[in-house]
Short mmCIF file of C-alpha atoms and ligand atoms in Angstrom, two decimals:
data_model
loop_
_atom_site.label_atom_id
_atom_site.label_comp_id
_atom_site.label_asym_id
_atom_site.label_seq_id
_atom_site.Cartn_x
_atom_site.Cartn_y
_atom_site.Cartn_z
CA MET A 38 -8.32 -2.40 -20.67
CA LEU A 39 -9.83 -5.34 -19.39
CA ILE A 40 -9.60 -6.42 -15.41
CA ARG A 41 -10.18 -9.28 -13.79
CA LEU A 42 -11.88 -8.34 -10.45
CA TYR A 43 -11.88 -12.06 -9.33
CA ALA A 44 -7.66 -12.43 -9.56
CA LEU A 45 -6.82 -8.97 -8.83
CA PRO A 46 -2.79 -9.38 -8.16
CA GLU A 47 -1.60 -8.53 -4.64
CA PRO A 48 -0.60 -5.34 -3.20
CA SER A 49 3.22 -4.27 -3.90
CA ARG A 50 2.72 -2.46 -0.10
CA PRO A 51 0.65 -2.04 3.11
CA GLY A 52 -2.29 -0.62 2.52
CA GLY A 53 -5.57 0.45 4.22
CA ALA A 54 -8.33 2.75 5.39
CA GLU A 55 -5.15 5.44 6.29
CA PHE A 56 -1.97 4.90 4.80
CA ALA A 57 0.64 7.44 3.81
CA ASP A 58 1.29 10.86 5.76
CA ASN A 59 -2.43 10.64 7.06
CA THR A 60 -3.89 9.97 3.68
CA VAL A 61 -7.24 8.44 3.98
CA VAL A 62 -9.31 6.72 1.26
CA ARG A 63 -12.95 7.83 1.33
CA LYS A 64 -16.04 8.77 0.26
CA PRO A 65 -17.21 12.30 0.21
CA ILE A 66 -19.97 13.57 1.84
CA GLY A 67 -22.39 16.22 0.05
CA CYS A 68 -22.01 19.13 1.41
CA GLU A 69 -18.01 18.14 -0.38
CA HIS A 70 -18.43 17.46 -4.23
CA GLY A 71 -18.74 20.81 -5.32
CA LEU A 72 -15.56 21.45 -3.64
CA LEU A 73 -14.56 18.06 -5.33
CA VAL A 74 -15.23 18.71 -9.36
CA ALA A 75 -13.54 22.35 -9.01
CA TRP A 76 -10.05 20.69 -7.33
CA VAL A 77 -10.78 17.80 -10.46
CA GLN A 78 -11.43 20.09 -12.70
CA ALA A 79 -8.78 22.95 -11.96
CA GLU A 80 -6.20 19.48 -11.85
CA PHE A 81 -7.98 17.90 -14.71
CA GLY A 82 -9.86 19.24 -16.79
CA ALA A 83 -13.73 19.92 -17.82
CA GLY A 84 -14.05 16.15 -19.30
CA TRP A 85 -13.03 14.60 -15.59
CA ALA A 86 -14.31 17.01 -13.86
CA SER A 87 -18.02 15.91 -15.78
CA GLU A 88 -17.11 12.23 -15.42
CA ALA A 89 -16.79 13.15 -11.49
CA ARG A 90 -20.30 14.59 -11.52
CA VAL A 91 -22.04 11.37 -13.21
CA ALA A 92 -20.21 9.61 -10.17
CA LEU A 93 -21.36 11.51 -7.47
CA GLN A 94 -24.77 11.85 -8.96
CA ASN A 95 -25.24 7.97 -8.70
CA ARG A 96 -26.63 5.81 -6.14
CA PRO A 97 -24.44 4.90 -4.27
CA ALA A 98 -21.86 7.23 -5.43
CA SER A 99 -18.98 5.66 -7.86
CA LEU A 100 -15.99 7.88 -6.42
CA LEU A 101 -13.33 7.59 -4.29
CA MET A 102 -11.20 10.22 -2.68
CA ALA A 103 -7.60 10.38 -0.82
CA VAL A 104 -7.86 13.04 0.92
CA GLN A 105 -5.19 14.61 3.60
CA GLY A 106 -5.27 17.19 5.88
CA GLY A 107 -8.91 18.43 5.03
CA GLN A 108 -7.97 18.62 0.89
CA PRO A 109 -8.45 16.27 -1.76
CA ILE A 110 -4.60 14.69 -3.15
CA GLY A 111 -6.37 11.90 -5.76
CA PHE A 112 -9.66 10.28 -7.20
CA VAL A 113 -11.25 7.47 -8.70
CA CYS A 114 -14.45 6.46 -10.36
CA TYR A 115 -16.06 3.89 -11.66
CA ASP A 116 -19.59 3.92 -13.57
CA ALA A 117 -19.19 6.97 -14.81
CA THR A 118 -17.68 6.68 -17.81
CA ALA A 119 -20.41 4.13 -18.50
CA ARG A 120 -21.47 1.46 -17.16
CA GLY A 121 -17.89 -1.54 -15.83
CA TYR A 122 -15.90 1.26 -16.42
CA VAL A 123 -13.12 2.31 -14.27
CA GLY A 124 -12.17 6.14 -14.10
CA PRO A 125 -10.65 8.54 -14.57
CA ILE A 126 -7.76 8.29 -12.10
CA GLY A 127 -5.69 11.09 -10.85
CA VAL A 128 -3.82 11.48 -7.68
CA GLN A 129 -2.41 15.22 -7.91
CA ALA A 130 1.87 15.86 -9.42
CA SER A 131 3.43 16.49 -6.33
CA ALA A 132 1.87 13.13 -4.84
CA ARG A 133 2.19 10.86 -6.89
CA GLY A 134 4.97 7.44 -6.20
CA THR A 135 3.67 7.41 -3.37
CA GLY A 136 0.80 4.57 -2.93
CA ILE A 137 -1.98 6.01 -4.18
CA GLY A 138 -2.87 5.73 -6.75
CA GLY A 139 -2.63 1.63 -6.29
CA GLU A 140 -4.55 2.18 -3.09
CA LEU A 141 -7.31 4.87 -5.15
CA LEU A 142 -8.26 1.78 -8.28
CA ARG A 143 -7.73 -1.25 -5.72
CA ALA A 144 -10.47 0.61 -3.14
CA ALA A 145 -12.99 1.16 -6.41
CA LEU A 146 -12.29 -2.25 -8.09
CA GLU A 147 -13.24 -3.71 -4.53
CA GLU A 148 -15.77 -2.48 -4.38
CA MET A 149 -16.90 -3.15 -8.16
CA ARG A 150 -16.54 -6.81 -7.52
CA THR A 151 -18.35 -6.08 -4.26
CA VAL A 152 -21.19 -4.87 -6.06
CA GLY A 153 -21.28 -7.31 -8.22
CA TYR A 154 -19.28 -7.32 -11.93
CA GLY A 155 -17.16 -10.07 -13.16
CA TYR A 156 -14.33 -7.77 -14.75
CA ALA A 157 -14.12 -3.78 -15.05
CA ILE A 158 -13.13 -1.72 -18.27
CA ALA A 159 -10.13 0.85 -18.08
CA GLY A 160 -10.64 2.86 -21.12
CA ALA A 161 -8.73 5.38 -22.90
CA VAL A 162 -5.86 4.20 -20.74
CA GLY A 163 -3.20 7.01 -20.50
CA ALA A 164 -0.60 4.95 -18.15
CA ALA A 165 -1.15 1.35 -19.28
CA ASP A 166 1.53 0.13 -17.03
CA PHE A 167 -0.04 1.59 -13.73
CA PHE A 168 -3.05 -0.77 -14.63
CA ARG A 169 -0.86 -3.48 -15.74
CA ARG A 170 1.05 -3.24 -12.23
CA VAL A 171 -2.23 -2.45 -10.34
CA ALA A 172 -4.71 -4.58 -11.52
CA GLY A 173 -3.27 -7.16 -13.72
CA ALA A 174 -4.78 -4.72 -16.25
CA ILE A 175 -4.85 -6.88 -20.39
CA GLU A 176 -5.39 -5.21 -23.48
CA ILE A 177 -9.17 -5.55 -25.24
CA ALA A 178 -7.99 -5.38 -29.22
CA ASP A 179 -9.07 -3.29 -31.78
CA SER A 180 -10.47 -0.78 -28.72
CA THR A 181 -9.16 2.14 -29.71
CA PRO A 182 -10.98 4.69 -29.69
CA GLY A 183 -13.68 2.22 -28.93
CA LEU A 184 -16.59 3.75 -27.36
CA TYR A 185 -14.86 7.44 -27.14
CA ALA A 186 -15.12 7.84 -31.48
CA GLY A 187 -16.31 10.05 -32.28
CA ARG A 188 -17.15 12.27 -28.97
CA LEU A 189 -17.98 15.98 -28.56
CA GLN A 190 -14.99 18.25 -29.21
CA ASP A 191 -14.69 21.48 -27.02
CA ARG A 192 -14.20 24.61 -29.75
CA ARG A 193 -14.68 27.41 -27.43
C1 LIG B 95 -1.97 6.83 -12.65
C2 LIG B 95 -1.72 7.92 -11.78
C3 LIG B 95 -2.56 7.54 -11.27
C4 LIG B 95 -0.71 6.89 -10.53
O1 LIG B 95 -0.47 7.08 -9.39
P1 LIG B 95 0.46 7.23 -7.89
O2 LIG B 95 -0.35 7.32 -7.00
O3 LIG B 95 1.57 7.42 -8.59
O4 LIG B 95 0.79 5.66 -8.07
P2 LIG B 95 1.40 4.47 -6.98
O5 LIG B 95 2.02 5.41 -6.71
O6 LIG B 95 0.16 4.03 -6.61
O7 LIG B 95 2.04 3.68 -8.48
C5 LIG B 95 2.08 2.08 -8.04
C6 LIG B 95 2.04 1.44 -8.77
O8 LIG B 95 1.89 1.46 -10.25
C7 LIG B 95 3.78 1.89 -10.68
N1 LIG B 95 2.75 3.42 -11.38
C8 LIG B 95 2.32 4.60 -11.00
N2 LIG B 95 2.71 5.17 -12.17
C9 LIG B 95 3.30 4.82 -12.98
C10 LIG B 95 3.12 4.84 -14.34
N3 LIG B 95 2.77 6.32 -15.20
N4 LIG B 95 3.58 3.84 -15.37
C11 LIG B 95 4.01 3.13 -14.55
N5 LIG B 95 4.42 2.02 -13.64
C12 LIG B 95 3.45 3.33 -12.67
C13 LIG B 95 4.38 2.40 -9.57
O9 LIG B 95 5.68 2.28 -10.04
C14 LIG B 95 3.92 1.76 -8.35
O10 LIG B 95 3.72 0.45 -8.38
P3 LIG B 95 4.89 -0.53 -7.05
O11 LIG B 95 3.40 -0.58 -5.96
O12 LIG B 95 5.53 -2.15 -7.97
O13 LIG B 95 5.81 0.36 -6.51
C15 LIG B 95 -1.16 9.11 -11.46
O14 LIG B 95 0.55 9.21 -12.33
C16 LIG B 95 -1.89 10.78 -12.07
O15 LIG B 95 -2.70 10.98 -11.60
N6 LIG B 95 -1.19 10.78 -13.83
C17 LIG B 95 -2.32 11.83 -14.24
C18 LIG B 95 -3.51 11.38 -14.86
C19 LIG B 95 -3.43 10.01 -15.84
O16 LIG B 95 -2.67 9.56 -16.47
N7 LIG B 95 -3.98 9.39 -14.94
C20 LIG B 95 -4.36 7.60 -15.11
C21 LIG B 95 -5.24 7.70 -16.59
S1 LIG B 95 -5.84 6.26 -17.47
#
């Protein structure tokens, strides 16, 4: 899906750096990287953990996380699958539906706009309505599987 970074919809609920039960959206510092990647792997699997590692290696890191009570409860990457891509994005199941995913996605897209992108691409979208609602994303014709065609499969 394609996202116009210059025409993002207004948030449907109040957000900000701190919202919803003291949840904070921020970048991890170095000593948090290992714990964060382990959490992504446990919650969402090896592929997303691999993309989180890529995002954390970028300078500046292109990953934001949502933290509640000292624990990660959500994350979003950009420039991880490939340059200009946003995602993966995930919120732990018990915290979904409270605005955290929307806040994470908006934060990542605002950062992409700040660093100079005009558009973002969301690939292999598993929650198209979420991207439509939060970011005004539109389909890109003939782009499935797109970049993911022929990717390595885990046969272990
Ligand atoms: C998709 C995901 C990140 C959304 O996070 P969330 O914290 O539940 O989302 P929010 O509560 O911020 O919802 C934001 C808006 O999107 C809507 N929304 C959220 N998930 C949706 C879905 N799966 N389908 C349609 N709309 C959705 C909400 O209703 C809300 O709309 P509103 O602002 O008008 O009330 C979360 O469900 C998730 O981690 N899913 C599993 C991983 C996944 O599929 N990631 C996307 C891969 S492309």
